PDB file of N, CA and C in Angstrom:
ATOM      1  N   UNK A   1     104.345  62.167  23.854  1.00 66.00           N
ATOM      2  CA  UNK A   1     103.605  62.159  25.101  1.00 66.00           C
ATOM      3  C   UNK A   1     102.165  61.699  24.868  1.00 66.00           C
ATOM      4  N   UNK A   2     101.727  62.079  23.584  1.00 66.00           N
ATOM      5  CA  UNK A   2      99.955  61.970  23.670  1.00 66.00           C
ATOM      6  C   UNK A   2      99.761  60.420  23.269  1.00 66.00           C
ATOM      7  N   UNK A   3     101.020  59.543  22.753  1.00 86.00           N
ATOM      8  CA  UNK A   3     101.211  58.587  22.573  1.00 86.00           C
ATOM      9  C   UNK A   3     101.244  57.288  23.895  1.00 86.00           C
ATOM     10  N   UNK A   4     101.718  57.823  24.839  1.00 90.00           N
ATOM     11  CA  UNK A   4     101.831  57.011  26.103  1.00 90.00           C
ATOM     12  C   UNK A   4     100.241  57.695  26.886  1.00 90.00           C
ATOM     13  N   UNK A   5      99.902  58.934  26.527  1.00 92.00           N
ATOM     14  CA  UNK A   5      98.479  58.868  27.713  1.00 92.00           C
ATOM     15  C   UNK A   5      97.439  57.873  26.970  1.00 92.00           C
ATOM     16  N   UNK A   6      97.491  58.270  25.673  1.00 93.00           N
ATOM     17  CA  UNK A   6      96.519  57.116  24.636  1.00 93.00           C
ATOM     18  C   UNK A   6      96.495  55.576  25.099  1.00 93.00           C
ATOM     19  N   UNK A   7      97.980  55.296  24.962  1.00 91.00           N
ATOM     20  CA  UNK A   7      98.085  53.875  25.555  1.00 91.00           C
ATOM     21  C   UNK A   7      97.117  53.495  26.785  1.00 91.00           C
ATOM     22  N   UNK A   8      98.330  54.366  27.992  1.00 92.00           N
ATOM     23  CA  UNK A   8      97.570  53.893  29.300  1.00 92.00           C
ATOM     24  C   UNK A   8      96.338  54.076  29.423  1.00 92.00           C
ATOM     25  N   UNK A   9      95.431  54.850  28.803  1.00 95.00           N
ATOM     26  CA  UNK A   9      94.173  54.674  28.700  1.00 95.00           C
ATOM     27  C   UNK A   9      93.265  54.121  28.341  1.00 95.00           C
ATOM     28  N   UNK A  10      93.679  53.483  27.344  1.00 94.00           N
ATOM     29  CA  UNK A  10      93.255  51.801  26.585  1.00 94.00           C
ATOM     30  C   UNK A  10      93.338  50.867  27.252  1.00 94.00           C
ATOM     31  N   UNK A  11      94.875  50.595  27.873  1.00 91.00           N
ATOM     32  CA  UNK A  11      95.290  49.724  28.351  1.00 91.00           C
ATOM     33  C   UNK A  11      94.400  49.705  29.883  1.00 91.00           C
ATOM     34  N   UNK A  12      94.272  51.015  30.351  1.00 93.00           N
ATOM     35  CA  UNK A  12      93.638  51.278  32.024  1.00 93.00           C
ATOM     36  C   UNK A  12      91.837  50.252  31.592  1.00 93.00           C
ATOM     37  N   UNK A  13      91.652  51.016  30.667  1.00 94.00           N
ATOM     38  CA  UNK A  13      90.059  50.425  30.432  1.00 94.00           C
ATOM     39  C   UNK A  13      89.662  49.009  30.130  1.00 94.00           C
ATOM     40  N   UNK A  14      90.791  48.611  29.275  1.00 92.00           N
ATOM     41  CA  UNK A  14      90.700  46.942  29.381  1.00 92.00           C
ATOM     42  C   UNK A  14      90.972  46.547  30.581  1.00 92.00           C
ATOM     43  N   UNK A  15      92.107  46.590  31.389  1.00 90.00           N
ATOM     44  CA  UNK A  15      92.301  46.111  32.707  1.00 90.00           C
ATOM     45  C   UNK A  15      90.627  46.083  32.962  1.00 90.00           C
ATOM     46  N   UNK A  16      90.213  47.421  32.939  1.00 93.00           N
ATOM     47  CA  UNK A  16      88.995  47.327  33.991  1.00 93.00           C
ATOM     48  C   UNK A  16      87.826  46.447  33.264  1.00 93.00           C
ATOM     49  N   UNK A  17      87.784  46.507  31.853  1.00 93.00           N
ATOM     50  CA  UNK A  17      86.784  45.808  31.497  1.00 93.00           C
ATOM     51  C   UNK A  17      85.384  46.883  30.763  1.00 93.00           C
ATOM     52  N   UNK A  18      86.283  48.025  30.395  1.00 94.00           N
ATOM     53  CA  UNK A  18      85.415  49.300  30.165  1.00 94.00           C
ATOM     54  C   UNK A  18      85.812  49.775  28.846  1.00 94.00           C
ATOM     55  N   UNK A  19      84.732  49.969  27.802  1.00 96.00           N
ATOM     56  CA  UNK A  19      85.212  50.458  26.468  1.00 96.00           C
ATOM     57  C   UNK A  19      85.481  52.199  26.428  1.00 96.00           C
ATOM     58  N   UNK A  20      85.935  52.606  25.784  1.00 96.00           N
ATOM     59  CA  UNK A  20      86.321  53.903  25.607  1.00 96.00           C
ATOM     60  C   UNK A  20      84.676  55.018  25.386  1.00 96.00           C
ATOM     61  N   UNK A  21      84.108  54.437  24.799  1.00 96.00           N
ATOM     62  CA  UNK A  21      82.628  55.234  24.866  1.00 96.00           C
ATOM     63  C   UNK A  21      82.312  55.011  25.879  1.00 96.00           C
ATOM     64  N   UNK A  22      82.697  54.159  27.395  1.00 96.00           N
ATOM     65  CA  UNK A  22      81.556  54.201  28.445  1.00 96.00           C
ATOM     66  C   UNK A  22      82.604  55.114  29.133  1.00 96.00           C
ATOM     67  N   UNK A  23      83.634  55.105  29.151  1.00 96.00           N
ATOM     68  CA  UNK A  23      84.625  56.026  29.598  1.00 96.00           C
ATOM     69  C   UNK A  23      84.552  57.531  29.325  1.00 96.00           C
ATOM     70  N   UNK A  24      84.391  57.895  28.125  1.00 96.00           N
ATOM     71  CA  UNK A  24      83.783  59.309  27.710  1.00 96.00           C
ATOM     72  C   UNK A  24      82.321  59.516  28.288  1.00 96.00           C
ATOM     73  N   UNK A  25      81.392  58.741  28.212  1.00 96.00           N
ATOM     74  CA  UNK A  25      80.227  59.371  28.740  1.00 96.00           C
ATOM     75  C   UNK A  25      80.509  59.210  30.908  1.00 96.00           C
ATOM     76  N   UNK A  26      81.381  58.355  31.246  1.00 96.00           N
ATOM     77  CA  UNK A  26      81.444  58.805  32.461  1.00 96.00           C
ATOM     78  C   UNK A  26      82.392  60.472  32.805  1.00 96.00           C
ATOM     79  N   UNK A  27      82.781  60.536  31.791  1.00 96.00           N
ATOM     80  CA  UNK A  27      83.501  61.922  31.489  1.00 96.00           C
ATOM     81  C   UNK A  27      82.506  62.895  31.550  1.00 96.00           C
ATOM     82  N   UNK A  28      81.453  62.711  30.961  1.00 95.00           N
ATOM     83  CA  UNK A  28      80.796  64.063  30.699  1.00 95.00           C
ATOM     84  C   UNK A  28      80.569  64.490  29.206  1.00 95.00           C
ATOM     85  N   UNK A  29      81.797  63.449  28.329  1.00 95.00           N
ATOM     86  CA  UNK A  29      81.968  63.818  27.036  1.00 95.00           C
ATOM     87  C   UNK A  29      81.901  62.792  25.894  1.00 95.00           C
ATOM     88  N   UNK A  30      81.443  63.391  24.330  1.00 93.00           N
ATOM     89  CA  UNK A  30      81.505  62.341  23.288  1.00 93.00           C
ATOM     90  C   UNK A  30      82.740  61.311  23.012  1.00 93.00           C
ATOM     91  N   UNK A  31      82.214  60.389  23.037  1.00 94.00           N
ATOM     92  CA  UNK A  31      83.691  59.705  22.896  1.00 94.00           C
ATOM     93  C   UNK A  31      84.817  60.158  21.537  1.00 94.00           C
ATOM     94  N   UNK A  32      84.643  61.394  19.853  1.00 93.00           N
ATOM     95  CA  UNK A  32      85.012  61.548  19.593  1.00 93.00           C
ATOM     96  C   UNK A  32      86.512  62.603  19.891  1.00 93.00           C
ATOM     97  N   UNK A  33      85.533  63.356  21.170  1.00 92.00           N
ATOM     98  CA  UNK A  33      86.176  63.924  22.148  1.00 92.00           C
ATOM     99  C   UNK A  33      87.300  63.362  23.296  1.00 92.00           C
ATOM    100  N   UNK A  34      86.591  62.352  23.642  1.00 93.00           N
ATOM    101  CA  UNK A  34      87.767  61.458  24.198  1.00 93.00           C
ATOM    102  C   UNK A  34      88.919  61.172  23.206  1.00 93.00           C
ATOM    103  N   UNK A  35      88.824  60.610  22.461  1.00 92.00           N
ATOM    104  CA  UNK A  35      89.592  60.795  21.019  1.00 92.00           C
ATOM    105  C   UNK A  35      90.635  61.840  20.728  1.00 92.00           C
ATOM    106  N   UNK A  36      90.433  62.726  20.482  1.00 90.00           N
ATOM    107  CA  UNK A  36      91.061  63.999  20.403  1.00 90.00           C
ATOM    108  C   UNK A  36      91.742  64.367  21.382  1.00 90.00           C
ATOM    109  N   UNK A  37      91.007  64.434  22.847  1.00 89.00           N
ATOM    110  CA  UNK A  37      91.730  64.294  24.057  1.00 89.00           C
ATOM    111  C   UNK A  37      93.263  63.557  24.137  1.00 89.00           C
ATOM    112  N   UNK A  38      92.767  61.911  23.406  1.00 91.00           N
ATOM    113  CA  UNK A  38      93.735  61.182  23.598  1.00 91.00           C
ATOM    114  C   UNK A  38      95.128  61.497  22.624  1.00 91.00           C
ATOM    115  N   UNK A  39      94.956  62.005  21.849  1.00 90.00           N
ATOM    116  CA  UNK A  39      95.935  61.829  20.533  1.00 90.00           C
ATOM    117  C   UNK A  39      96.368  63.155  20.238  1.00 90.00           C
ATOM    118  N   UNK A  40      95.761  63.916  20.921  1.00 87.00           N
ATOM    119  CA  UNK A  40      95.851  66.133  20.629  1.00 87.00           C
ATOM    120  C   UNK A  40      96.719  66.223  21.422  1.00 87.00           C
ATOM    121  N   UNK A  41      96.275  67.101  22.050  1.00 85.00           N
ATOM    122  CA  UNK A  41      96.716  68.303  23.130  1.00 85.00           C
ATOM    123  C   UNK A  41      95.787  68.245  24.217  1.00 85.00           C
ATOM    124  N   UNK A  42      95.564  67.286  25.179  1.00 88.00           N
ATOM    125  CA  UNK A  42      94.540  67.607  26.010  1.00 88.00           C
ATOM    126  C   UNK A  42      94.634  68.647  26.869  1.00 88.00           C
ATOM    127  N   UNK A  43      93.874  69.008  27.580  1.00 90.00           N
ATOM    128  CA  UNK A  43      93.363  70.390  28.358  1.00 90.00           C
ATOM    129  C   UNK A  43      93.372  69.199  30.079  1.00 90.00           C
ATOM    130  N   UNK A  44      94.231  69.662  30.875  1.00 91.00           N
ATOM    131  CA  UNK A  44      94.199  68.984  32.451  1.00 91.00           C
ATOM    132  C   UNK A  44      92.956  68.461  32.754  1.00 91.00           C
ATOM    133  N   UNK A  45      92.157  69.258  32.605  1.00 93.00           N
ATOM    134  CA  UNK A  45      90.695  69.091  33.437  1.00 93.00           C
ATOM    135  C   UNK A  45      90.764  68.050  32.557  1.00 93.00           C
ATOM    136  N   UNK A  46      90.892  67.461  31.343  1.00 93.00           N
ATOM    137  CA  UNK A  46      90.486  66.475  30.870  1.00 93.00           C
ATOM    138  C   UNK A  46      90.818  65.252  31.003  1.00 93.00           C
ATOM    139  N   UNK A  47      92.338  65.518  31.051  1.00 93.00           N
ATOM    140  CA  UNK A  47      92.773  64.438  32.149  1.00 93.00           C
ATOM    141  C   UNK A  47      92.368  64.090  33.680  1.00 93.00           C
ATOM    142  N   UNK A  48      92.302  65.027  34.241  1.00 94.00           N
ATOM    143  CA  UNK A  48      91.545  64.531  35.439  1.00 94.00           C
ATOM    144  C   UNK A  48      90.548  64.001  35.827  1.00 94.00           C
ATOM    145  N   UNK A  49      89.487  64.939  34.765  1.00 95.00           N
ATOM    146  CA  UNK A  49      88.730  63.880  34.521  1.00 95.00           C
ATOM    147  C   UNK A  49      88.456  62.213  34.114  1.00 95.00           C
ATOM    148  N   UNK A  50      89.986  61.975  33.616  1.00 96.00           N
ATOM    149  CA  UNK A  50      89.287  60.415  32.741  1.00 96.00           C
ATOM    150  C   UNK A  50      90.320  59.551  33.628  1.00 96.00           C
ATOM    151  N   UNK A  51      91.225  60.451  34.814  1.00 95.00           N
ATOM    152  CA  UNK A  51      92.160  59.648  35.768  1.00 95.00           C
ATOM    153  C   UNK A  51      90.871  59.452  36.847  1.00 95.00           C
ATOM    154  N   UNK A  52      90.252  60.034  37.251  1.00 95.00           N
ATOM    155  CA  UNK A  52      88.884  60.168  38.574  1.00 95.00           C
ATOM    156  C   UNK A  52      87.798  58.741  37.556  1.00 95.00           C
ATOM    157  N   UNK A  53      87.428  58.719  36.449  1.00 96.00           N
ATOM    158  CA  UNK A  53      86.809  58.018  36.322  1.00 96.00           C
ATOM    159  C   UNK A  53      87.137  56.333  35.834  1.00 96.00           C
ATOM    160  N   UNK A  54      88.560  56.520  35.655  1.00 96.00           N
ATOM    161  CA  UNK A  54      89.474  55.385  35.946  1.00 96.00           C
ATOM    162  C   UNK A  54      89.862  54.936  37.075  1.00 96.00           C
ATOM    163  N   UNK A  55      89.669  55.710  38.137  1.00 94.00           N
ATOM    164  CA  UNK A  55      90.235  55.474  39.685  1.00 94.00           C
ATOM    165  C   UNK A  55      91.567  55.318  39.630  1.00 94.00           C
ATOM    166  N   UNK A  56      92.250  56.267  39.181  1.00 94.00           N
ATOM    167  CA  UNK A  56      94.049  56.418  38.992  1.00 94.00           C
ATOM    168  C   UNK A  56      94.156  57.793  38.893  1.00 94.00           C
ATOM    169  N   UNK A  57      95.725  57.911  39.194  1.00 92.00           N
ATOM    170  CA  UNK A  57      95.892  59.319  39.481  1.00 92.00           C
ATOM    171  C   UNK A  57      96.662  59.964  38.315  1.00 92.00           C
ATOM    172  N   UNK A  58      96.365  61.004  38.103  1.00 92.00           N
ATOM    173  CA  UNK A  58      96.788  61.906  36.808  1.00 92.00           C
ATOM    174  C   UNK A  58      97.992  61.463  36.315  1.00 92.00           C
ATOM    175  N   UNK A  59      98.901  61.122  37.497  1.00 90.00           N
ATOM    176  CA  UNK A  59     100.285  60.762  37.438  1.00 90.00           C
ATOM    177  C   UNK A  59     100.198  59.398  36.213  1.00 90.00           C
ATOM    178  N   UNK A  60      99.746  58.427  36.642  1.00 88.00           N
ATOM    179  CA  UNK A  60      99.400  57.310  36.319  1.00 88.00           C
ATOM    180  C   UNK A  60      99.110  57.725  34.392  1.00 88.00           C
ATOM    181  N   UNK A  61      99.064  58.487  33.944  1.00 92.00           N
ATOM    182  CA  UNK A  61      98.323  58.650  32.937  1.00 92.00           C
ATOM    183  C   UNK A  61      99.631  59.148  31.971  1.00 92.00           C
ATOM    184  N   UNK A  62     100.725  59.541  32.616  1.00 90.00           N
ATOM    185  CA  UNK A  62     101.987  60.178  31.647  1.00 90.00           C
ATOM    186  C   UNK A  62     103.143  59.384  31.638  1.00 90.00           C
ATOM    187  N   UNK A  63     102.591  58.317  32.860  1.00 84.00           N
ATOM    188  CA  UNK A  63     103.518  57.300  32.358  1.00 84.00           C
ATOM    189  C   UNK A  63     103.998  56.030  32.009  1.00 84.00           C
ATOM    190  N   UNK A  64     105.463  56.270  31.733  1.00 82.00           N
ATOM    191  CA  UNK A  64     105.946  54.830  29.981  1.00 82.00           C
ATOM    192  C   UNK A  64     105.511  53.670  30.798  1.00 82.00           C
ATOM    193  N   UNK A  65     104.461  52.980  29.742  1.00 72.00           N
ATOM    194  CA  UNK A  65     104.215  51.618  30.105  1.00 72.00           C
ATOM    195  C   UNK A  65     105.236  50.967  31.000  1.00 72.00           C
ATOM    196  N   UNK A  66     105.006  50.338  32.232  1.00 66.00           N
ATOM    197  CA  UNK A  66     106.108  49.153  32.420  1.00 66.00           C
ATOM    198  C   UNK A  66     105.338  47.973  32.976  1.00 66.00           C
ATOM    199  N   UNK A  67     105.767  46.682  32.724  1.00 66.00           N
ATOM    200  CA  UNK A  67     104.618  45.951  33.079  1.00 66.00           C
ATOM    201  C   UNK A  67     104.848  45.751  34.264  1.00 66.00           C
ATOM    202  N   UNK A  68     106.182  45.814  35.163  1.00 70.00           N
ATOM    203  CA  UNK A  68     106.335  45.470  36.461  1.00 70.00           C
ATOM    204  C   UNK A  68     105.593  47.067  37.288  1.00 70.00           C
ATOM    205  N   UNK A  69     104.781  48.141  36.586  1.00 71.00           N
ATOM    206  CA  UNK A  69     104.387  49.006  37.644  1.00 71.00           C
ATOM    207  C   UNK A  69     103.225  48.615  38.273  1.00 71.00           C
ATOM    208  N   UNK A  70     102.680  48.948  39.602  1.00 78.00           N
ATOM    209  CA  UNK A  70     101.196  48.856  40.264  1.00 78.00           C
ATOM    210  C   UNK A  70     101.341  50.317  40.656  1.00 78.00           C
ATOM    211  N   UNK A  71      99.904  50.696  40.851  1.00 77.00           N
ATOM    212  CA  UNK A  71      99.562  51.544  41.504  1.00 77.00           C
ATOM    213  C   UNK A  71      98.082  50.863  42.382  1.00 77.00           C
ATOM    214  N   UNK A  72      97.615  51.842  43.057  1.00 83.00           N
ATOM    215  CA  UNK A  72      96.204  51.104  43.841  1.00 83.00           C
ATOM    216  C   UNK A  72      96.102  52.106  45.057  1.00 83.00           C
ATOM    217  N   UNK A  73      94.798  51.622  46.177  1.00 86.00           N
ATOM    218  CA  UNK A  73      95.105  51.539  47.070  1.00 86.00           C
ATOM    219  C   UNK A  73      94.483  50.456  47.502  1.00 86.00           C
ATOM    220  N   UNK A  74      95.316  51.226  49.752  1.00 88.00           N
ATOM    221  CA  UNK A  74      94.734  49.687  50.239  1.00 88.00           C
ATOM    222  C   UNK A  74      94.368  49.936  51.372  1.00 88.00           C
ATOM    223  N   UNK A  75      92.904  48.940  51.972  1.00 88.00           N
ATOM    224  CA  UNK A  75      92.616  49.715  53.328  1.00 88.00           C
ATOM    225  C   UNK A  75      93.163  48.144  54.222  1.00 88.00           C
ATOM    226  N   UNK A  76      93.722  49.089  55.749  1.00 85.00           N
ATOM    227  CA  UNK A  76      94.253  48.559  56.394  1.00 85.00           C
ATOM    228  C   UNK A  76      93.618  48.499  57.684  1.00 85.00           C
ATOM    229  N   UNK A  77      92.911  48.132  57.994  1.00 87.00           N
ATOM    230  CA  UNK A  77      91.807  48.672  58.943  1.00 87.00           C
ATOM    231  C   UNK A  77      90.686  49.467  58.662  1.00 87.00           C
ATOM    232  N   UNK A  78      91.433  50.914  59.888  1.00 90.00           N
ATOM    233  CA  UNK A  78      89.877  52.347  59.302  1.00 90.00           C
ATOM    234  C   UNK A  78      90.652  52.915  58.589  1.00 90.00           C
ATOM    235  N   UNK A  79      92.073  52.756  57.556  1.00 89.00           N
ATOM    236  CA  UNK A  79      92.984  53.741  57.093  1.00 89.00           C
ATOM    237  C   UNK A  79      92.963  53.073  55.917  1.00 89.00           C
ATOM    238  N   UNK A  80      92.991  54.082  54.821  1.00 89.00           N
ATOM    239  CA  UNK A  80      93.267  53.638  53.558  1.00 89.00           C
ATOM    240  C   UNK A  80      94.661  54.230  52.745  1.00 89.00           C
ATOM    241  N   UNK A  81      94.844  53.358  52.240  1.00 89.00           N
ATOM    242  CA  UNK A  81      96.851  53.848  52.001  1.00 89.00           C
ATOM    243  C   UNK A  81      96.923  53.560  50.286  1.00 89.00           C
ATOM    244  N   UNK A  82      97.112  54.842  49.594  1.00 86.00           N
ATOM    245  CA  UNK A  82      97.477  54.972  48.447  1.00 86.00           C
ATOM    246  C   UNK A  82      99.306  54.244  48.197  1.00 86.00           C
ATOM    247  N   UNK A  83      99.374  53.494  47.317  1.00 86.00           N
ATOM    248  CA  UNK A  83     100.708  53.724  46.710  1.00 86.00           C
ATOM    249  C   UNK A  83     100.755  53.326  45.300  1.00 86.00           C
ATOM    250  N   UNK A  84     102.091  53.400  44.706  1.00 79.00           N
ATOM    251  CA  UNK A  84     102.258  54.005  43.257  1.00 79.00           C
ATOM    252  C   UNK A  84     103.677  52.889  43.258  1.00 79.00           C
ATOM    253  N   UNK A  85     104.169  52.011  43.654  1.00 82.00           N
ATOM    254  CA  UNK A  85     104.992  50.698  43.690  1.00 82.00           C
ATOM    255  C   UNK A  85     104.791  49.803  44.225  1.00 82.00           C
ATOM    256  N   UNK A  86     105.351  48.634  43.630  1.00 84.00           N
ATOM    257  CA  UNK A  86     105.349  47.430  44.774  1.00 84.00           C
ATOM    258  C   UNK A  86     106.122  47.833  45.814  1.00 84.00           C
ATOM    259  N   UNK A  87     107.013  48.630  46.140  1.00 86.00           N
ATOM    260  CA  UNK A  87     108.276  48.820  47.370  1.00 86.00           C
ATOM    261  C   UNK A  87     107.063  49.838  47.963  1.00 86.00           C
ATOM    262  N   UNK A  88     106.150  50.381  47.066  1.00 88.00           N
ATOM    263  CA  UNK A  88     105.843  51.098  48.800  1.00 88.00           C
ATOM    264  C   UNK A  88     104.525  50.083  49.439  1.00 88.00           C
ATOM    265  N   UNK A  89     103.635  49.358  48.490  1.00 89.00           N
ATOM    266  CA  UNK A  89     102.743  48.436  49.143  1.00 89.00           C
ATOM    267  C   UNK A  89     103.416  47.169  49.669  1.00 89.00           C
ATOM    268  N   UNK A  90     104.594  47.409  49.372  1.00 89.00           N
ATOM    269  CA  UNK A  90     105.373  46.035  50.991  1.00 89.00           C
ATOM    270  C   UNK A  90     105.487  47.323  52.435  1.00 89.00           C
ATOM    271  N   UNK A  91     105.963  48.260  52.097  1.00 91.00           N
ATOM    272  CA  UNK A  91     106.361  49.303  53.144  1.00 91.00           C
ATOM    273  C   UNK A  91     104.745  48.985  54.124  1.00 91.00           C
ATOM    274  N   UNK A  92     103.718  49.483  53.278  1.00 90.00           N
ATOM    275  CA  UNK A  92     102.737  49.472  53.849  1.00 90.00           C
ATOM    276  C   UNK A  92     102.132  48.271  54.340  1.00 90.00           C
ATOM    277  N   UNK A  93     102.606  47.379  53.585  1.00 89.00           N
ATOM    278  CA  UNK A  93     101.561  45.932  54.592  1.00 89.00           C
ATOM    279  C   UNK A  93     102.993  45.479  55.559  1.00 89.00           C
ATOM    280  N   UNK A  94     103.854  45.833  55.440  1.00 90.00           N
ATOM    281  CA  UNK A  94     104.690  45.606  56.509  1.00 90.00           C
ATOM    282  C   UNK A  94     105.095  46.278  57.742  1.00 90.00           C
ATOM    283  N   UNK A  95     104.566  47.414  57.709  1.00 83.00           N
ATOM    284  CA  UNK A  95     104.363  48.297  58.554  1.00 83.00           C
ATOM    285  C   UNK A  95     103.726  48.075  59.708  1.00 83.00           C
ATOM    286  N   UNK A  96     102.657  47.035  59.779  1.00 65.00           N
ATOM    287  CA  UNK A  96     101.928  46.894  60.186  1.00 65.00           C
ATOM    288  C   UNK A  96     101.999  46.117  61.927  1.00 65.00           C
TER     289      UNK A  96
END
């Protein structure tokens, strides 16, 4: 398990263009700590923390790489619409 949050968390920060030390100090914490976080036993709050400063949801963080997943959201007007597949962001722009 501490193997796939490690990943997506690497992998989340390159997407964004963010190294792992700017990621720990938006945490609150040393990046050796991020570290440990990643590869230990993390503690929730710690994850939540580094899913809130990734802009992804905790969920997003336990799971197995796939390259066909998205998550996001999307505003549609004055409404903003979370989803976690491509089948539900067709649901949602087709909804419309």
């Amino acid at each position: 398990m501490e193997k796939i949050i490690a990943e997506n968390i690497k992998r989340i920060c390159k997407e964004q263009g963010k190294q792992l030390k700017d990621l720990a100090a938006e945490m609150g914490i040393d990046p050796p700590s991020l570290n440990r976080a990643m590869y230990g036993n993390p503690q929730l709050s710690t994850l939540e923390k580094a899913a809130f400063a990734l802009g992804v949801s905790c969920k997003s963080l336990f799971e197995p790489i796939n390259e066909d997943s998205m998550e996001g959201y999307i505003k549609v007007g004055s409404k903003i619409y979370q989803f976690n597949s491509k089948e539900e962001l067709e649901f949602i722009i087709n909804k419309r």
